[in-house]
Amino acid sequence: TQLLEQSPQFLSIQEGENLTVYCNSSSVFSSLQWYRQEPGEGPVLLVTVVTGGEVKKLKRLTFQFGDARKDSSLHITAAQPGDTGLYLCAGSPEGTYKYIFGTGTRLKVLA
Amino acid sequence: NAGVTQTPKFQVLKTGQSMTLQCAQDMNHEYMSWYRQDPGMGLRLIHYSVGAGITDQGEVPNGYNVSRSTTEDFPLRLLSAAPSQTSVYFCASSYSSWGRTEAFFGQGTRLTVV
């Protein structure tokens, strides 16, 4: 059972388009992290959201944590080819020490 | 700073062979974990440790053993390799502070079982 489900699984868009990636769970998380992974490398942290309803912006990337702390979203405005990669959400369900990752969203931005 | 060091980077095993993937970190993190990543997928937790002498199972522990005798080292042992264990393996070291967690990863080990 995958506790963190991401959608969509794959996304191919043109440069300049906007997109949203979703990360959903039936469990409550004390915080959620978003990572980006390039081919042949380990994931690299982009942001952490901690408070229910929190919104964080990182240049063209906007991250939101659901009010109930069970879901999160990543919105990219005016995507660029450099945004291409695998996006992963991650966190520890409350009451556990397991640090788990979502199923992943592979984004390809075409020039 | 070395961060998380994983060895080897590549390995080919025959079905039934055993081997140990090494992982060491120099950041003094209590939490370490092993993940496997199949093509185009997210990372699945195999085993984790919250400190020396303490380990626990993750989402996909079958066929793997771990031990944590020191804070720095967290080796992963494949007991009897099977083709289904062909994957990329990542070791991670992480810290949590005020509800914020950040995981740091090794370069990964690409394992093929034939």
PDB file of C-alpha atoms in Angstrom:
ATOM      1  CA  THR A   1       0.000   0.000   0.000  1.00  0.00           C
ATOM      2  CA  GLN A   2       1.431   3.322  -1.086  1.00  0.00           C
ATOM      3  CA  LEU A   3       0.594   5.918   1.534  1.00  0.00           C
ATOM      4  CA  LEU A   4       1.483   8.900  -0.631  1.00  0.00           C
ATOM      5  CA  GLU A   5      -0.149   8.963  -4.049  1.00  0.00           C
ATOM      6  CA  GLN A   6       0.931  11.515  -6.609  1.00  0.00           C
ATOM      7  CA  SER A   7      -0.910  12.589  -9.730  1.00  0.00           C
ATOM      8  CA  PRO A   8      -0.398  12.804 -12.550  1.00  0.00           C
ATOM      9  CA  GLN A   9       2.260  10.136 -12.935  1.00  0.00           C
ATOM     10  CA  PHE A  10       3.570  11.679 -16.168  1.00  0.00           C
ATOM     11  CA  LEU A  11       3.234  15.161 -17.587  1.00  0.00           C
ATOM     12  CA  SER A  12       4.572  16.515 -20.868  1.00  0.00           C
ATOM     13  CA  ILE A  13       3.913  20.192 -21.541  1.00  0.00           C
ATOM     14  CA  GLN A  14       5.143  23.055 -23.675  1.00  0.00           C
ATOM     15  CA  GLU A  15       7.399  25.765 -22.313  1.00  0.00           C
ATOM     16  CA  GLY A  16       5.356  28.579 -20.792  1.00  0.00           C
ATOM     17  CA  GLU A  17       2.426  26.431 -19.673  1.00  0.00           C
ATOM     18  CA  ASN A  18       1.292  26.107 -16.073  1.00  0.00           C
ATOM     19  CA  LEU A  19       0.887  22.817 -14.237  1.00  0.00           C
ATOM     20  CA  THR A  20      -0.126  21.384 -10.882  1.00  0.00           C
ATOM     21  CA  VAL A  21       1.078  18.183  -9.245  1.00  0.00           C
ATOM     22  CA  TYR A  22      -0.884  16.610  -6.406  1.00  0.00           C
ATOM     23  CA  CYS A  23       0.234  14.534  -3.440  1.00  0.00           C
ATOM     24  CA  ASN A  24      -2.532  12.790  -1.499  1.00  0.00           C
ATOM     25  CA  SER A  25      -2.773  10.532   1.511  1.00  0.00           C
ATOM     26  CA  SER A  26      -5.330   9.176   3.942  1.00  0.00           C
ATOM     27  CA  SER A  27      -2.791   9.726   6.744  1.00  0.00           C
ATOM     28  CA  VAL A  28      -1.942  12.938   8.547  1.00  0.00           C
ATOM     29  CA  PHE A  29       1.616  14.209   8.187  1.00  0.00           C
ATOM     30  CA  SER A  30       3.406  16.539  10.579  1.00  0.00           C
ATOM     31  CA  SER A  31       5.103  18.062   7.554  1.00  0.00           C
ATOM     32  CA  LEU A  32       5.605  17.304   3.898  1.00  0.00           C
ATOM     33  CA  GLN A  33       8.659  17.843   1.777  1.00  0.00           C
ATOM     34  CA  TRP A  34       8.959  18.200  -1.978  1.00  0.00           C
ATOM     35  CA  TYR A  35      12.065  16.967  -3.804  1.00  0.00           C
ATOM     36  CA  ARG A  36      13.229  17.032  -7.389  1.00  0.00           C
ATOM     37  CA  GLN A  37      15.354  14.261  -8.813  1.00  0.00           C
ATOM     38  CA  GLU A  38      17.512  14.390 -11.914  1.00  0.00           C
ATOM     39  CA  PRO A  39      18.490  11.212 -13.799  1.00  0.00           C
ATOM     40  CA  GLY A  40      21.317   9.343 -12.090  1.00  0.00           C
ATOM     41  CA  GLU A  41      21.140  11.473  -8.958  1.00  0.00           C
ATOM     42  CA  GLY A  42      19.482  11.306  -5.571  1.00  0.00           C
ATOM     43  CA  PRO A  43      16.498  13.567  -4.766  1.00  0.00           C
ATOM     44  CA  VAL A  44      17.216  17.139  -3.720  1.00  0.00           C
ATOM     45  CA  LEU A  45      14.984  19.010  -1.306  1.00  0.00           C
ATOM     46  CA  LEU A  46      12.943  21.910  -2.723  1.00  0.00           C
ATOM     47  CA  VAL A  47      10.737  22.925   0.200  1.00  0.00           C
ATOM     48  CA  THR A  48       9.092  21.872   3.467  1.00  0.00           C
ATOM     49  CA  VAL A  49       5.502  22.718   4.414  1.00  0.00           C
ATOM     50  CA  VAL A  50       4.567  22.341   8.060  1.00  0.00           C
ATOM     51  CA  THR A  51       1.325  24.127   8.904  1.00  0.00           C
ATOM     52  CA  GLY A  52      -2.070  23.112   7.532  1.00  0.00           C
ATOM     53  CA  GLY A  53      -3.069  25.597   4.813  1.00  0.00           C
ATOM     54  CA  GLU A  54       0.489  26.861   4.441  1.00  0.00           C
ATOM     55  CA  VAL A  55       1.520  28.253   1.068  1.00  0.00           C
ATOM     56  CA  LYS A  56       5.170  28.648   0.122  1.00  0.00           C
ATOM     57  CA  LYS A  57       6.608  30.183  -3.005  1.00  0.00           C
ATOM     58  CA  LEU A  58       9.959  29.410  -4.534  1.00  0.00           C
ATOM     59  CA  LYS A  59      10.315  31.614  -7.621  1.00  0.00           C
ATOM     60  CA  ARG A  60       7.842  30.106 -10.125  1.00  0.00           C
ATOM     61  CA  LEU A  61       6.969  27.165  -7.846  1.00  0.00           C
ATOM     62  CA  THR A  62       4.098  27.407  -5.338  1.00  0.00           C
ATOM     63  CA  PHE A  63       3.611  24.723  -2.711  1.00  0.00           C
ATOM     64  CA  GLN A  64       0.509  24.275  -0.600  1.00  0.00           C
ATOM     65  CA  PHE A  65      -0.200  22.038   2.384  1.00  0.00           C
ATOM     66  CA  GLY A  66      -3.791  20.931   2.830  1.00  0.00           C
ATOM     67  CA  ASP A  67      -5.760  22.199   5.820  1.00  0.00           C
ATOM     68  CA  ALA A  68      -6.006  18.676   7.248  1.00  0.00           C
ATOM     69  CA  ARG A  69      -2.294  17.993   6.531  1.00  0.00           C
ATOM     70  CA  LYS A  70      -3.160  14.965   4.401  1.00  0.00           C
ATOM     71  CA  ASP A  71      -2.340  16.419   1.003  1.00  0.00           C
ATOM     72  CA  SER A  72      -0.156  18.896  -0.794  1.00  0.00           C
ATOM     73  CA  SER A  73       0.193  20.440  -4.215  1.00  0.00           C
ATOM     74  CA  LEU A  74       2.964  21.886  -6.322  1.00  0.00           C
ATOM     75  CA  HIS A  75       2.079  24.499  -8.937  1.00  0.00           C
ATOM     76  CA  ILE A  76       4.589  25.626 -11.541  1.00  0.00           C
ATOM     77  CA  THR A  77       3.934  28.836 -13.430  1.00  0.00           C
ATOM     78  CA  ALA A  78       5.359  29.334 -16.923  1.00  0.00           C
ATOM     79  CA  ALA A  79       7.278  26.054 -16.960  1.00  0.00           C
ATOM     80  CA  GLN A  80      10.744  26.000 -18.458  1.00  0.00           C
ATOM     81  CA  PRO A  81      12.807  23.109 -19.862  1.00  0.00           C
ATOM     82  CA  GLY A  82      15.007  23.361 -16.772  1.00  0.00           C
ATOM     83  CA  ASP A  83      12.005  22.258 -14.684  1.00  0.00           C
ATOM     84  CA  THR A  84      12.151  18.819 -16.294  1.00  0.00           C
ATOM     85  CA  GLY A  85      12.642  16.064 -13.729  1.00  0.00           C
ATOM     86  CA  LEU A  86      10.983  13.698 -11.294  1.00  0.00           C
ATOM     87  CA  TYR A  87       9.053  15.471  -8.527  1.00  0.00           C
ATOM     88  CA  LEU A  88       8.536  13.629  -5.267  1.00  0.00           C
ATOM     89  CA  CYS A  89       6.616  14.448  -2.128  1.00  0.00           C
ATOM     90  CA  ALA A  90       7.756  12.863   1.130  1.00  0.00           C
ATOM     91  CA  GLY A  91       7.056  12.831   4.844  1.00  0.00           C
ATOM     92  CA  SER A  92       6.493  10.839   7.997  1.00  0.00           C
ATOM     93  CA  PRO A  93       2.913   9.883   8.869  1.00  0.00           C
ATOM     94  CA  GLU A  94       2.106  11.132  12.360  1.00  0.00           C
ATOM     95  CA  GLY A  95       2.946   8.568  14.993  1.00  0.00           C
ATOM     96  CA  THR A  96       5.576   6.791  12.904  1.00  0.00           C
ATOM     97  CA  TYR A  97       9.283   7.204  12.242  1.00  0.00           C
ATOM     98  CA  LYS A  98       8.973   5.993   8.659  1.00  0.00           C
ATOM     99  CA  TYR A  99      10.008   8.624   6.130  1.00  0.00           C
ATOM    100  CA  ILE A 100       8.216   7.699   2.935  1.00  0.00           C
ATOM    101  CA  PHE A 101       8.076   9.044  -0.588  1.00  0.00           C
ATOM    102  CA  GLY A 102       5.234   9.541  -2.989  1.00  0.00           C
ATOM    103  CA  THR A 103       4.814   7.619  -6.219  1.00  0.00           C
ATOM    104  CA  GLY A 104       6.441  10.439  -8.200  1.00  0.00           C
ATOM    105  CA  THR A 105       5.493  12.734 -11.075  1.00  0.00           C
ATOM    106  CA  ARG A 106       7.758  12.786 -14.092  1.00  0.00           C
ATOM    107  CA  LEU A 107       7.635  16.191 -15.776  1.00  0.00           C
ATOM    108  CA  LYS A 108       8.975  16.967 -19.215  1.00  0.00           C
ATOM    109  CA  VAL A 109       8.907  20.536 -20.456  1.00  0.00           C
ATOM    110  CA  LEU A 110       9.389  20.907 -24.191  1.00  0.00           C
ATOM    111  CA  ALA A 111      11.099  23.978 -25.645  1.00  0.00           C
TER     112      ALA A 111
ATOM    113  CA  ASN B   1      32.167  17.470   3.053  1.00  0.00           C
ATOM    114  CA  ALA B   2      31.435  13.891   1.988  1.00  0.00           C
ATOM    115  CA  GLY B   3      27.791  13.784   3.122  1.00  0.00           C
ATOM    116  CA  VAL B   4      26.430  10.326   2.329  1.00  0.00           C
ATOM    117  CA  THR B   5      28.786   7.863   0.694  1.00  0.00           C
ATOM    118  CA  GLN B   6      27.371   4.764  -0.953  1.00  0.00           C
ATOM    119  CA  THR B   7      29.328   1.904  -2.472  1.00  0.00           C
ATOM    120  CA  PRO B   8      29.418   0.311  -4.952  1.00  0.00           C
ATOM    121  CA  LYS B   9      27.869   2.444  -7.700  1.00  0.00           C
ATOM    122  CA  PHE B  10      27.172  -0.508  -9.956  1.00  0.00           C
ATOM    123  CA  GLN B  11      26.829  -4.227  -9.234  1.00  0.00           C
ATOM    124  CA  VAL B  12      25.763  -7.304 -11.156  1.00  0.00           C
ATOM    125  CA  LEU B  13      24.788 -10.369  -9.159  1.00  0.00           C
ATOM    126  CA  LYS B  14      23.724 -13.845 -10.064  1.00  0.00           C
ATOM    127  CA  THR B  15      20.472 -15.165  -8.638  1.00  0.00           C
ATOM    128  CA  GLY B  16      21.099 -16.569  -5.177  1.00  0.00           C
ATOM    129  CA  GLN B  17      24.233 -14.589  -4.441  1.00  0.00           C
ATOM    130  CA  SER B  18      24.437 -12.360  -1.391  1.00  0.00           C
ATOM    131  CA  MET B  19      26.067  -8.979  -1.052  1.00  0.00           C
ATOM    132  CA  THR B  20      26.239  -5.919   1.157  1.00  0.00           C
ATOM    133  CA  LEU B  21      25.663  -2.360   0.036  1.00  0.00           C
ATOM    134  CA  GLN B  22      27.657   0.062   2.134  1.00  0.00           C
ATOM    135  CA  CYS B  23      26.443   3.440   3.354  1.00  0.00           C
ATOM    136  CA  ALA B  24      28.267   5.946   5.525  1.00  0.00           C
ATOM    137  CA  GLN B  25      27.415   9.502   6.571  1.00  0.00           C
ATOM    138  CA  ASP B  26      29.507  12.142   8.281  1.00  0.00           C
ATOM    139  CA  MET B  27      26.727  14.535   9.334  1.00  0.00           C
ATOM    140  CA  ASN B  28      26.038  12.870  12.694  1.00  0.00           C
ATOM    141  CA  HIS B  29      22.409  12.234  11.770  1.00  0.00           C
ATOM    142  CA  GLU B  30      20.525   9.754  13.900  1.00  0.00           C
ATOM    143  CA  TYR B  31      18.073   8.753  11.168  1.00  0.00           C
ATOM    144  CA  MET B  32      19.233   6.679   8.217  1.00  0.00           C
ATOM    145  CA  SER B  33      17.239   4.735   5.677  1.00  0.00           C
ATOM    146  CA  TRP B  34      17.452   2.592   2.578  1.00  0.00           C
ATOM    147  CA  TYR B  35      15.172   2.945  -0.436  1.00  0.00           C
ATOM    148  CA  ARG B  36      14.820   1.213  -3.741  1.00  0.00           C
ATOM    149  CA  GLN B  37      13.695   2.989  -6.876  1.00  0.00           C
ATOM    150  CA  ASP B  38      12.351   1.163  -9.889  1.00  0.00           C
ATOM    151  CA  PRO B  39      12.361   2.877 -13.309  1.00  0.00           C
ATOM    152  CA  GLY B  40      10.231   6.030 -13.419  1.00  0.00           C
ATOM    153  CA  MET B  41       8.887   5.426  -9.917  1.00  0.00           C
ATOM    154  CA  GLY B  42       9.157   6.966  -6.503  1.00  0.00           C
ATOM    155  CA  LEU B  43      11.326   5.629  -3.707  1.00  0.00           C
ATOM    156  CA  ARG B  44      10.098   2.759  -1.550  1.00  0.00           C
ATOM    157  CA  LEU B  45      11.377   2.421   1.986  1.00  0.00           C
ATOM    158  CA  ILE B  46      13.171  -0.858   2.704  1.00  0.00           C
ATOM    159  CA  HIS B  47      14.530  -0.419   6.241  1.00  0.00           C
ATOM    160  CA  TYR B  48      15.307   2.507   8.480  1.00  0.00           C
ATOM    161  CA  SER B  49      17.146   3.281  11.681  1.00  0.00           C
ATOM    162  CA  VAL B  50      16.513   5.987  14.275  1.00  0.00           C
ATOM    163  CA  GLY B  51      19.883   5.507  15.918  1.00  0.00           C
ATOM    164  CA  ALA B  52      22.726   3.097  16.583  1.00  0.00           C
ATOM    165  CA  GLY B  53      21.397  -0.305  17.559  1.00  0.00           C
ATOM    166  CA  ILE B  54      17.827   0.474  16.424  1.00  0.00           C
ATOM    167  CA  THR B  55      16.414  -0.639  13.098  1.00  0.00           C
ATOM    168  CA  ASP B  56      12.918  -1.256  11.761  1.00  0.00           C
ATOM    169  CA  GLN B  57      11.188  -2.428   8.620  1.00  0.00           C
ATOM    170  CA  GLY B  58       9.880  -0.137   5.954  1.00  0.00           C
ATOM    171  CA  GLU B  59       7.408  -0.781   3.148  1.00  0.00           C
ATOM    172  CA  VAL B  60       9.339  -3.485   1.261  1.00  0.00           C
ATOM    173  CA  PRO B  61      11.723  -5.245   3.720  1.00  0.00           C
ATOM    174  CA  ASN B  62      11.561  -8.827   2.447  1.00  0.00           C
ATOM    175  CA  GLY B  63      14.889 -10.170   1.202  1.00  0.00           C
ATOM    176  CA  TYR B  64      16.951  -7.489   2.942  1.00  0.00           C
ATOM    177  CA  ASN B  65      18.690  -7.179   6.290  1.00  0.00           C
ATOM    178  CA  VAL B  66      20.232  -4.157   7.985  1.00  0.00           C
ATOM    179  CA  SER B  67      22.276  -3.407  11.066  1.00  0.00           C
ATOM    180  CA  ARG B  68      23.356  -0.159  12.708  1.00  0.00           C
ATOM    181  CA  SER B  69      26.341  -0.616  14.980  1.00  0.00           C
ATOM    182  CA  THR B  70      27.501   3.005  14.699  1.00  0.00           C
ATOM    183  CA  THR B  71      25.858   6.337  13.946  1.00  0.00           C
ATOM    184  CA  GLU B  72      27.908   6.653  10.757  1.00  0.00           C
ATOM    185  CA  ASP B  73      27.292   3.318   9.036  1.00  0.00           C
ATOM    186  CA  PHE B  74      24.126   1.615   7.831  1.00  0.00           C
ATOM    187  CA  PRO B  75      24.836  -1.361   5.536  1.00  0.00           C
ATOM    188  CA  LEU B  76      22.115  -3.152   3.581  1.00  0.00           C
ATOM    189  CA  ARG B  77      22.505  -6.867   3.023  1.00  0.00           C
ATOM    190  CA  LEU B  78      20.805  -8.829   0.261  1.00  0.00           C
ATOM    191  CA  LEU B  79      20.452 -12.356   1.573  1.00  0.00           C
ATOM    192  CA  SER B  80      19.825 -14.290  -1.659  1.00  0.00           C
ATOM    193  CA  ALA B  81      19.525 -12.040  -4.683  1.00  0.00           C
ATOM    194  CA  ALA B  82      16.510 -12.395  -6.974  1.00  0.00           C
ATOM    195  CA  PRO B  83      15.784 -10.722 -10.337  1.00  0.00           C
ATOM    196  CA  SER B  84      12.951  -8.790  -8.638  1.00  0.00           C
ATOM    197  CA  GLN B  85      15.621  -6.980  -6.627  1.00  0.00           C
ATOM    198  CA  THR B  86      17.052  -5.378  -9.742  1.00  0.00           C
ATOM    199  CA  SER B  87      16.714  -1.699  -8.946  1.00  0.00           C
ATOM    200  CA  VAL B  88      18.539   1.457  -7.951  1.00  0.00           C
ATOM    201  CA  TYR B  89      19.202   1.610  -4.229  1.00  0.00           C
ATOM    202  CA  PHE B  90      19.555   4.871  -2.319  1.00  0.00           C
ATOM    203  CA  CYS B  91      20.800   5.359   1.175  1.00  0.00           C
ATOM    204  CA  ALA B  92      19.656   8.494   2.982  1.00  0.00           C
ATOM    205  CA  SER B  93      20.637  10.290   6.129  1.00  0.00           C
ATOM    206  CA  SER B  94      18.214  12.809   7.561  1.00  0.00           C
ATOM    207  CA  TYR B  95      17.515  15.173  10.409  1.00  0.00           C
ATOM    208  CA  SER B  96      14.330  16.667  11.766  1.00  0.00           C
ATOM    209  CA  SER B  97      13.995  19.984  13.491  1.00  0.00           C
ATOM    210  CA  TRP B  98      10.787  21.751  14.470  1.00  0.00           C
ATOM    211  CA  GLY B  99       8.782  19.395  12.285  1.00  0.00           C
ATOM    212  CA  ARG B 100      10.986  19.946   9.267  1.00  0.00           C
ATOM    213  CA  THR B 101      12.808  16.976   7.828  1.00  0.00           C
ATOM    214  CA  GLU B 102      15.502  16.983   5.187  1.00  0.00           C
ATOM    215  CA  ALA B 103      16.978  13.838   3.717  1.00  0.00           C
ATOM    216  CA  PHE B 104      20.391  13.724   2.097  1.00  0.00           C
ATOM    217  CA  PHE B 105      21.083  10.977  -0.392  1.00  0.00           C
ATOM    218  CA  GLY B 106      24.007   8.975  -1.597  1.00  0.00           C
ATOM    219  CA  GLN B 107      24.761   8.619  -5.303  1.00  0.00           C
ATOM    220  CA  GLY B 108      22.824   5.388  -5.542  1.00  0.00           C
ATOM    221  CA  THR B 109      23.749   1.804  -6.376  1.00  0.00           C
ATOM    222  CA  ARG B 110      22.484   0.376  -9.632  1.00  0.00           C
ATOM    223  CA  LEU B 111      21.989  -3.330  -9.006  1.00  0.00           C
ATOM    224  CA  THR B 112      21.224  -5.902 -11.663  1.00  0.00           C
ATOM    225  CA  VAL B 113      20.384  -9.485 -10.722  1.00  0.00           C
ATOM    226  CA  VAL B 114      20.638 -11.986 -13.548  1.00  0.00           C
TER     227      VAL B 114
END
